[in-house]
Short mmCIF file of C-alpha atoms (C1' of nucleotides) and ligand atoms in Angstrom, two decimals:
data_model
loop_
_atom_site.label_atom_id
_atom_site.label_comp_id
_atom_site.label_asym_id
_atom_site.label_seq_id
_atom_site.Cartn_x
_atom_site.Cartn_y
_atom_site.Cartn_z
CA UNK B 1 -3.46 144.99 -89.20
CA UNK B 2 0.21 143.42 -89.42
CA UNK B 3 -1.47 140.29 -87.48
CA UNK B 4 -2.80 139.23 -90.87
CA UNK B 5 0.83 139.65 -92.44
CA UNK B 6 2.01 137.10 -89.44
CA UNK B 7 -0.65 134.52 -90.09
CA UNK B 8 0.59 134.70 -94.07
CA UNK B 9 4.15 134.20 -93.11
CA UNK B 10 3.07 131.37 -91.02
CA UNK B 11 0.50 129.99 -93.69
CA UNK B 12 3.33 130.45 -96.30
CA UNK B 13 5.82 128.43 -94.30
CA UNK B 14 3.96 125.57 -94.24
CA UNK B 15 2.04 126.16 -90.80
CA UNK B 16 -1.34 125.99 -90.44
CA UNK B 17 -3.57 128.64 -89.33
CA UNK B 18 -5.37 127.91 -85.69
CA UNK B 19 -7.63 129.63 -82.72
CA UNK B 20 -4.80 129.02 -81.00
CA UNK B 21 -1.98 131.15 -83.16
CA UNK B 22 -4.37 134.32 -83.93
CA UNK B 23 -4.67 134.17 -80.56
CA UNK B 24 -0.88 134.49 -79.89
CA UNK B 25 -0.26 136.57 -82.46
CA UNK B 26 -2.63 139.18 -81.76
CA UNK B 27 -1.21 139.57 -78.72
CA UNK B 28 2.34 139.83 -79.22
CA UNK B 29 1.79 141.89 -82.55
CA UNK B 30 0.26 144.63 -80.69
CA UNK B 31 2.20 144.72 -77.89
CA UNK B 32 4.36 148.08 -77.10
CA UNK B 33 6.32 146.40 -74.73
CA UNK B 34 8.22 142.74 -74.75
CA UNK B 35 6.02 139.57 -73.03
CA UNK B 36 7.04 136.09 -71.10
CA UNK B 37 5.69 133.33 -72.33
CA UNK B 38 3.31 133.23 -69.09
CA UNK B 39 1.92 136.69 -69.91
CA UNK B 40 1.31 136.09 -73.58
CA UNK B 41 -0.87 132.84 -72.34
CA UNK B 42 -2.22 135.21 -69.68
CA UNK B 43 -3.60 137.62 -72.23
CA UNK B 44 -4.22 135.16 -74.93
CA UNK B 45 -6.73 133.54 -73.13
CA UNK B 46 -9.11 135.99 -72.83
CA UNK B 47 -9.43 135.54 -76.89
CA UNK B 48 -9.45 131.97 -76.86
CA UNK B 49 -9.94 130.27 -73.53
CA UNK B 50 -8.69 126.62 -74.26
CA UNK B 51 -5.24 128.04 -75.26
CA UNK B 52 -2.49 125.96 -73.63
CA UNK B 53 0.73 127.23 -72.54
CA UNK B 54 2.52 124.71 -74.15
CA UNK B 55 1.24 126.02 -77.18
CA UNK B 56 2.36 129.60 -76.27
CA UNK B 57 5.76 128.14 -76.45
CA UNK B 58 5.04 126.27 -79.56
CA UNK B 59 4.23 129.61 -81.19
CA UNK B 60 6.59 131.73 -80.11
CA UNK B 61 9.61 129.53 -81.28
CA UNK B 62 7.62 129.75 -84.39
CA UNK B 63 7.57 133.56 -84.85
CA UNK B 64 11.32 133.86 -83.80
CA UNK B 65 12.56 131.02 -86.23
CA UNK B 66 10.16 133.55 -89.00
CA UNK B 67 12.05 136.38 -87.59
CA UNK B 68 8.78 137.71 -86.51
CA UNK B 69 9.25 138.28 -82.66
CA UNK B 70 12.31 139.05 -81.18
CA UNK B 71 13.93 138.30 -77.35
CA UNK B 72 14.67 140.99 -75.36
CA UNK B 73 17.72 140.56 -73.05
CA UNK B 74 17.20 142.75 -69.45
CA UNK B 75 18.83 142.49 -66.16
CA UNK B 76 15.66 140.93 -64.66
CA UNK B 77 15.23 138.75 -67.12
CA UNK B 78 15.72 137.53 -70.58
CA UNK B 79 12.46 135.31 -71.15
CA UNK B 80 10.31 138.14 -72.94
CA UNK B 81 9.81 138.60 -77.03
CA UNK B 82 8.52 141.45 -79.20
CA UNK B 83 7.74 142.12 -82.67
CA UNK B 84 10.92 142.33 -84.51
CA UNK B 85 11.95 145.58 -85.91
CA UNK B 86 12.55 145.88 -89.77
CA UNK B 87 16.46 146.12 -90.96
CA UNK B 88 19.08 146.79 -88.66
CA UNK B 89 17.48 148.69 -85.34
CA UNK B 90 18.17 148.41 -81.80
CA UNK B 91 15.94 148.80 -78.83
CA UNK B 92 14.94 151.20 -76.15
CA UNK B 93 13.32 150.26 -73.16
CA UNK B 94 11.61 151.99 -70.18
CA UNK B 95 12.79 151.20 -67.10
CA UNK B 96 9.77 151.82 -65.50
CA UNK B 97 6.86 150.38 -67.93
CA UNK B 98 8.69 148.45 -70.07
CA UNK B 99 7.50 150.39 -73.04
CA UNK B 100 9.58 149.39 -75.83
CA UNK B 101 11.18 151.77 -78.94
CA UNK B 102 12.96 151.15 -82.23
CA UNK B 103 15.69 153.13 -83.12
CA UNK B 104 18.22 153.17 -85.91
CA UNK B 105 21.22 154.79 -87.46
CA UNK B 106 23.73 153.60 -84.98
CA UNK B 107 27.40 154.27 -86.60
CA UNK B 108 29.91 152.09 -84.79
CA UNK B 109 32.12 151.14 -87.59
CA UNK B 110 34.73 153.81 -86.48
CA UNK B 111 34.38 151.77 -82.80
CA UNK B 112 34.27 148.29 -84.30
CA UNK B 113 36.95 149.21 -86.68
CA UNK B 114 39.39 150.43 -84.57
CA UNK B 115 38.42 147.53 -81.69
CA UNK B 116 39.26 145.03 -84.03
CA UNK B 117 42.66 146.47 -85.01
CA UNK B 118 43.54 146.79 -81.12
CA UNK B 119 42.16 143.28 -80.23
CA UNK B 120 43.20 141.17 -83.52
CA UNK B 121 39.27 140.03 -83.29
CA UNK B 122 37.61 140.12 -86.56
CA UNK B 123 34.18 141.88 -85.66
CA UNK B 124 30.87 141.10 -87.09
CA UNK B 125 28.06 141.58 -84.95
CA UNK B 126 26.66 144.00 -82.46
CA UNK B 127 24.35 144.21 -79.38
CA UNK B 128 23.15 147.98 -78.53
CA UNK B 129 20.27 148.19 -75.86
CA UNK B 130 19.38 152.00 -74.55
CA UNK B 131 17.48 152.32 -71.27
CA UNK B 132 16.05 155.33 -69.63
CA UNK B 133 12.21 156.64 -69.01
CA UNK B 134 9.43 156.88 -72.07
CA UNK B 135 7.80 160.29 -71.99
CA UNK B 136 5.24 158.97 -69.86
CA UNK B 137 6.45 157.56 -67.02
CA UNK B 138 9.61 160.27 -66.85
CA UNK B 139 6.73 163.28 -66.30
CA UNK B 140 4.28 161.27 -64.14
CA UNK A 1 47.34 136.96 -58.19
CA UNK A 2 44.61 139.05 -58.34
CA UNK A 3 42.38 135.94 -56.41
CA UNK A 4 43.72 137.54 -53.19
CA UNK A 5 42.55 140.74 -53.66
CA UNK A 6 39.03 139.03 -54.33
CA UNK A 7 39.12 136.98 -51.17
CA UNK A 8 40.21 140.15 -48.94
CA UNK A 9 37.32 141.73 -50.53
CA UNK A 10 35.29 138.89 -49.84
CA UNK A 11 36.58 139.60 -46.23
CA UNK A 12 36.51 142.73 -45.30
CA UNK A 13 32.83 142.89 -46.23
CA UNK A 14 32.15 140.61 -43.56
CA UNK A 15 32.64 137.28 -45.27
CA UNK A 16 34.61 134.11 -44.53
CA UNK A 17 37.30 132.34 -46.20
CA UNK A 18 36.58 128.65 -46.73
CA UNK A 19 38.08 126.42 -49.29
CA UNK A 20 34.83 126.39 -51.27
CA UNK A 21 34.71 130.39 -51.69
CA UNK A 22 38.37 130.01 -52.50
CA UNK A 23 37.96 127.24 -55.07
CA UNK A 24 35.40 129.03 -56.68
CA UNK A 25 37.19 132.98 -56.85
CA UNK A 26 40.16 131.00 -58.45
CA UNK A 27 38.62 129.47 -61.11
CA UNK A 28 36.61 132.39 -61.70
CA UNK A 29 38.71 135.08 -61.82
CA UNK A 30 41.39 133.31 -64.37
CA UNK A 31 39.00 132.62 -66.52
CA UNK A 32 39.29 133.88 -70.12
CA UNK A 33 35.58 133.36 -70.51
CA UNK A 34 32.10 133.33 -68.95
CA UNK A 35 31.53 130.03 -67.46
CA UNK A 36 28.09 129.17 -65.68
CA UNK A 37 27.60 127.71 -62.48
CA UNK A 38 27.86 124.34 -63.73
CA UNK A 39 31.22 124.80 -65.22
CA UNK A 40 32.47 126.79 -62.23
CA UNK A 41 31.29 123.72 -60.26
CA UNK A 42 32.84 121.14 -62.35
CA UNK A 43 36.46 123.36 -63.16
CA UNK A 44 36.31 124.32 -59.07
CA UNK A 45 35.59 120.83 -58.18
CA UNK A 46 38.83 119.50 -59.03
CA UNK A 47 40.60 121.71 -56.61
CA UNK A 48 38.16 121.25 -53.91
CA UNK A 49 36.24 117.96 -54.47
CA UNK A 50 33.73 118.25 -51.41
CA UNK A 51 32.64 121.87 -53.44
CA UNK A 52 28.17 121.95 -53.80
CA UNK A 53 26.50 123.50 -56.42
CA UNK A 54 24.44 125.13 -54.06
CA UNK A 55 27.57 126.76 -52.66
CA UNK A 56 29.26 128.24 -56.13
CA UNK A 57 25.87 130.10 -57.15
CA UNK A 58 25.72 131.15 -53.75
CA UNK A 59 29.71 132.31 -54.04
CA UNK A 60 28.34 133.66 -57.54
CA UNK A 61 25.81 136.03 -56.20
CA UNK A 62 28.24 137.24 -53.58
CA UNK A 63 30.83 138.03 -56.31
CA UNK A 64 27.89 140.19 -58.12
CA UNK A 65 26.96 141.83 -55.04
CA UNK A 66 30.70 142.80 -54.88
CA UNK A 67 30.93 144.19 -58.83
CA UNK A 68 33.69 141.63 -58.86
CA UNK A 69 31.86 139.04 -61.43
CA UNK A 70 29.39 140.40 -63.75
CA UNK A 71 26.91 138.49 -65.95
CA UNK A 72 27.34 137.91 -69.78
CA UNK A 73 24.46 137.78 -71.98
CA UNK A 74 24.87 135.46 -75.32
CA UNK A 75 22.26 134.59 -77.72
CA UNK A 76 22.91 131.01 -76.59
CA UNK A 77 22.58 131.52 -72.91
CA UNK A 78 22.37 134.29 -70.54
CA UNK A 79 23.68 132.40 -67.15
CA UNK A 80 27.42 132.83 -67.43
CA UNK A 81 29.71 135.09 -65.43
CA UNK A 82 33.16 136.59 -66.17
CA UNK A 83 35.35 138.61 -64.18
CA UNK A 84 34.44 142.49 -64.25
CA UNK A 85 35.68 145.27 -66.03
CA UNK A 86 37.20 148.04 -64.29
CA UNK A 87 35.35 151.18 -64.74
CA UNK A 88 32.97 151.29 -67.78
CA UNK A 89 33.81 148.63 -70.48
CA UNK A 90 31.99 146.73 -72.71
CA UNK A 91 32.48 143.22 -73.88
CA UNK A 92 33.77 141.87 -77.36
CA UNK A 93 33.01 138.01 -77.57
CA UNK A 94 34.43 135.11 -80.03
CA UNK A 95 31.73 133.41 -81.26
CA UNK A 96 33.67 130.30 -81.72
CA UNK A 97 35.93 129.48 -78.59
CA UNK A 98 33.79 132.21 -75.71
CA UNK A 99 36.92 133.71 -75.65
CA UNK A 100 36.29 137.46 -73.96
CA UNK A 101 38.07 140.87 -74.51
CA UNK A 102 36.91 144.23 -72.75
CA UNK A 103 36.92 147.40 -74.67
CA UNK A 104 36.57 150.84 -73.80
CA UNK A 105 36.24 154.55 -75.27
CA UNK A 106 32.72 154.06 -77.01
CA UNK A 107 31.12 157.16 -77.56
CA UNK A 108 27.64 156.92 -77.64
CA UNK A 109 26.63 160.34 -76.01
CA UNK A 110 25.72 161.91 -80.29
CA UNK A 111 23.76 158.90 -80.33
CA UNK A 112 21.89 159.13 -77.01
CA UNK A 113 21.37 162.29 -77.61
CA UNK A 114 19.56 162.44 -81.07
CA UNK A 115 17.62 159.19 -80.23
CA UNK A 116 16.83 161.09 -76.95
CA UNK A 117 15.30 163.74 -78.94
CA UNK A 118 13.67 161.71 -81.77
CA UNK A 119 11.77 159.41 -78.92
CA UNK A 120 11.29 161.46 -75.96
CA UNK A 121 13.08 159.08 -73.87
CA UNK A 122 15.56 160.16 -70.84
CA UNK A 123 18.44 157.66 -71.54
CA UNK A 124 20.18 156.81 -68.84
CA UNK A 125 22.62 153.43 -69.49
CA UNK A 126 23.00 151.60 -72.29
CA UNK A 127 24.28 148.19 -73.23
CA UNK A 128 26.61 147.59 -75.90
CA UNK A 129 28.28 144.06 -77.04
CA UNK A 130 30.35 143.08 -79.79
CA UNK A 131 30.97 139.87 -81.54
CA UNK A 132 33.04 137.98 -83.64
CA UNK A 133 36.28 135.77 -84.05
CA UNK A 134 39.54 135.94 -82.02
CA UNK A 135 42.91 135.75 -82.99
CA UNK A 136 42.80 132.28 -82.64
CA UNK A 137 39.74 131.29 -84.35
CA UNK A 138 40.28 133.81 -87.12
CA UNK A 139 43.38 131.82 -88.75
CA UNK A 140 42.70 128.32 -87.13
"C1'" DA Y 1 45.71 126.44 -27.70
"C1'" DC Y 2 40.64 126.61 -26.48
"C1'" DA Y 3 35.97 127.72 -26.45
"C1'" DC Y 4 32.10 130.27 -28.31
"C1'" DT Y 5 29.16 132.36 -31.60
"C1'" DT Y 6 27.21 132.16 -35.77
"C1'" DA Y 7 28.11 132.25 -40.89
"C1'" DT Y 8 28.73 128.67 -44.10
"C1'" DT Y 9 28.22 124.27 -45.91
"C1'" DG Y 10 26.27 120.24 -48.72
"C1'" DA Y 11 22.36 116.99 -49.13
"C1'" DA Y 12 17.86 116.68 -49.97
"C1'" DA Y 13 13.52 118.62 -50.89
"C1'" DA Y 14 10.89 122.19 -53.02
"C1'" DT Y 15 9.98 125.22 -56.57
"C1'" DG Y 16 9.55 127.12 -61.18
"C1'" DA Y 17 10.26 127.10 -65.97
"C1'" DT Y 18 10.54 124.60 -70.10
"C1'" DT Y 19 10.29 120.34 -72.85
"C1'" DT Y 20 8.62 115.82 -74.05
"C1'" DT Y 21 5.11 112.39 -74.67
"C1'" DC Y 22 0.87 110.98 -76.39
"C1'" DA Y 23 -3.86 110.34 -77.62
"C1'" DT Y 24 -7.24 113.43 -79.66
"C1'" DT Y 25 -8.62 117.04 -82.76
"C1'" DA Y 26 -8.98 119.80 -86.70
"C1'" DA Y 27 -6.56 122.31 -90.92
"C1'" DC Y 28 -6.48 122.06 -95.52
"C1'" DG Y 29 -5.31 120.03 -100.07
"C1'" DA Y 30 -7.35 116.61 -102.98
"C1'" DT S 1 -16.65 115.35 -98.05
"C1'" DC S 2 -12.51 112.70 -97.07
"C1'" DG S 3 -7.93 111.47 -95.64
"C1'" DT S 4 -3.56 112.74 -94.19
"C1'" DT S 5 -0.98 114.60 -90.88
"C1'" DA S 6 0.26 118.92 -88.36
"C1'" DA S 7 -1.27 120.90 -84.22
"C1'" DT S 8 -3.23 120.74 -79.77
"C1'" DG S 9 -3.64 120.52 -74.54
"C1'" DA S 10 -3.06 117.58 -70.40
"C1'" DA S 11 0.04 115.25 -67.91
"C1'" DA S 12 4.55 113.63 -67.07
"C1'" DA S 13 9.38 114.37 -67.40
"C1'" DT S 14 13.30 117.15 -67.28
"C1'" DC S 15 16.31 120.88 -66.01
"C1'" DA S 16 17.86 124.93 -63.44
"C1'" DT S 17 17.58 127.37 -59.33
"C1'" DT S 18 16.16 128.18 -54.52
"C1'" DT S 19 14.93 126.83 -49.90
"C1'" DT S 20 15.34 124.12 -45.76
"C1'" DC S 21 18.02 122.18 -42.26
"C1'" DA S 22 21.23 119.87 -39.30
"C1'" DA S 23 26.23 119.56 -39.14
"C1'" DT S 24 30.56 121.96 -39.55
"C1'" DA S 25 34.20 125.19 -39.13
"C1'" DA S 26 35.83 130.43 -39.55
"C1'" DG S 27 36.94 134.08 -36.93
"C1'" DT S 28 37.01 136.32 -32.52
"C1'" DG S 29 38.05 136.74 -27.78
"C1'" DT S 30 40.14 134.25 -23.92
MN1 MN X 1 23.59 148.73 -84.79
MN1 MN X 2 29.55 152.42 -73.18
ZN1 ZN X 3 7.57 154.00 -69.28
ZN1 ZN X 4 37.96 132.25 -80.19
#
DNA sequence: ACACTTATTGAAAATGATTTTCATTAACGA
DNA sequence: TCGTTAATGAAAATCATTTTCAATAAGTGT
């Protein structure tokens, strides 16, 4: 559904519309968990066979410049995107599947505030990354 | 100073001293700031000109093994090292010079908790990194 | 001090991921 | 429908990291 709201931010920024992009951005769009570029050409593919990796690359720089997709930093590896989140939210990931959730209403101006004071840094941006097991894989 | 205490580790888990594991550890460890193999190869170089690359991300891995280095993700990069934090600490960056400061006393067990409960997740770790200017590159 | 065992080394080759080049194709505004 | 030019995929180039391997030297026991 939100696939067709990617292809208008792409059409509205001056890119044009190809086999080749619905076919990326299907993919990532729907995916519940963050891709590599390999995967995302992978599973691509089976929409629109001539898809080249190259272009998988192409795209994905695309999506991230639109604020579209997002990379997801993990300690074996930090080559994988997902659909951005809307306003300020940080991530959870499975540890087991990779399943990936949104959460927000983080409050870490009392910790960022009282940081900076003790370190002199003036403090303006924050990573926060939560791992564990998704309901699934912590019963199974 | 604290370079011995690296090397004995190094050595009582079984490891030699050579003058390219000790070029390495002392660059390393007095750095301010993550540096990737490269850098540690060029900064360790000058103290022990014979020094491979091969050898510093080998020294590099052992250092991880050890807890003694850890790695520092960045949106610009995620193949730098710094010297480890004792216990748990997190990481405040300066977006300008690299410059790094560890912090400690974040609270995030309300947090974990609620998002625990909203998601269905079993949180387990979390990562949490701050950015912004140092002292330095705040009035400079 | 010497000899022995074997971990460590650096050079070179291999691998793997990403980027660049380029001729061809096709999107889309006119 | 046409023309301009962005987009494409194949192949080559580049860059980072790992593997291979023969030579070296650290640490141990004498
Ligand atoms: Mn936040
Ligand atoms: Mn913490
Ligand atoms: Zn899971
Ligand atoms: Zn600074």
């Amino acid at each position: 559904m939100s696939t067709e709201l990617w292809l208008a931010q792409l059409h509205e920024n001056g890119y044009r519309l190809t086999d080749a992009r619905r076919a990326v951005v299907e993919i990532v769009e729907r995916s519940a968990r963050a891709l590599t570029p390999v995967e995302v050409y992978d599973m691509a593919r089976r929409k629109y066979r001539a898809l080249g990796l190259v272009t998988v690359y192409r795209t994905l720089e695309k999506l991230e410049e639109l604020h579209l997709i997002q990379r997801v930093h993990q300690p074996m590896g930090c080559q994988a995107f997902i659909s951005a989140g809307e306003g300020h939210q940080h991530l959870l990931l499975c540890q087991n599947c990779g399943q990936v959730a949104f959460f927000e209403g983080d409050d870490l101006d009392v910790l960022t505030k009282s940081i900076a004071k003790k370190t002199g840094y003036q403090i303006s941006e924050h990573w926060l990354q939560l791992f564990g097991l998704c309901v699934n894989c912590r019963t199974n």
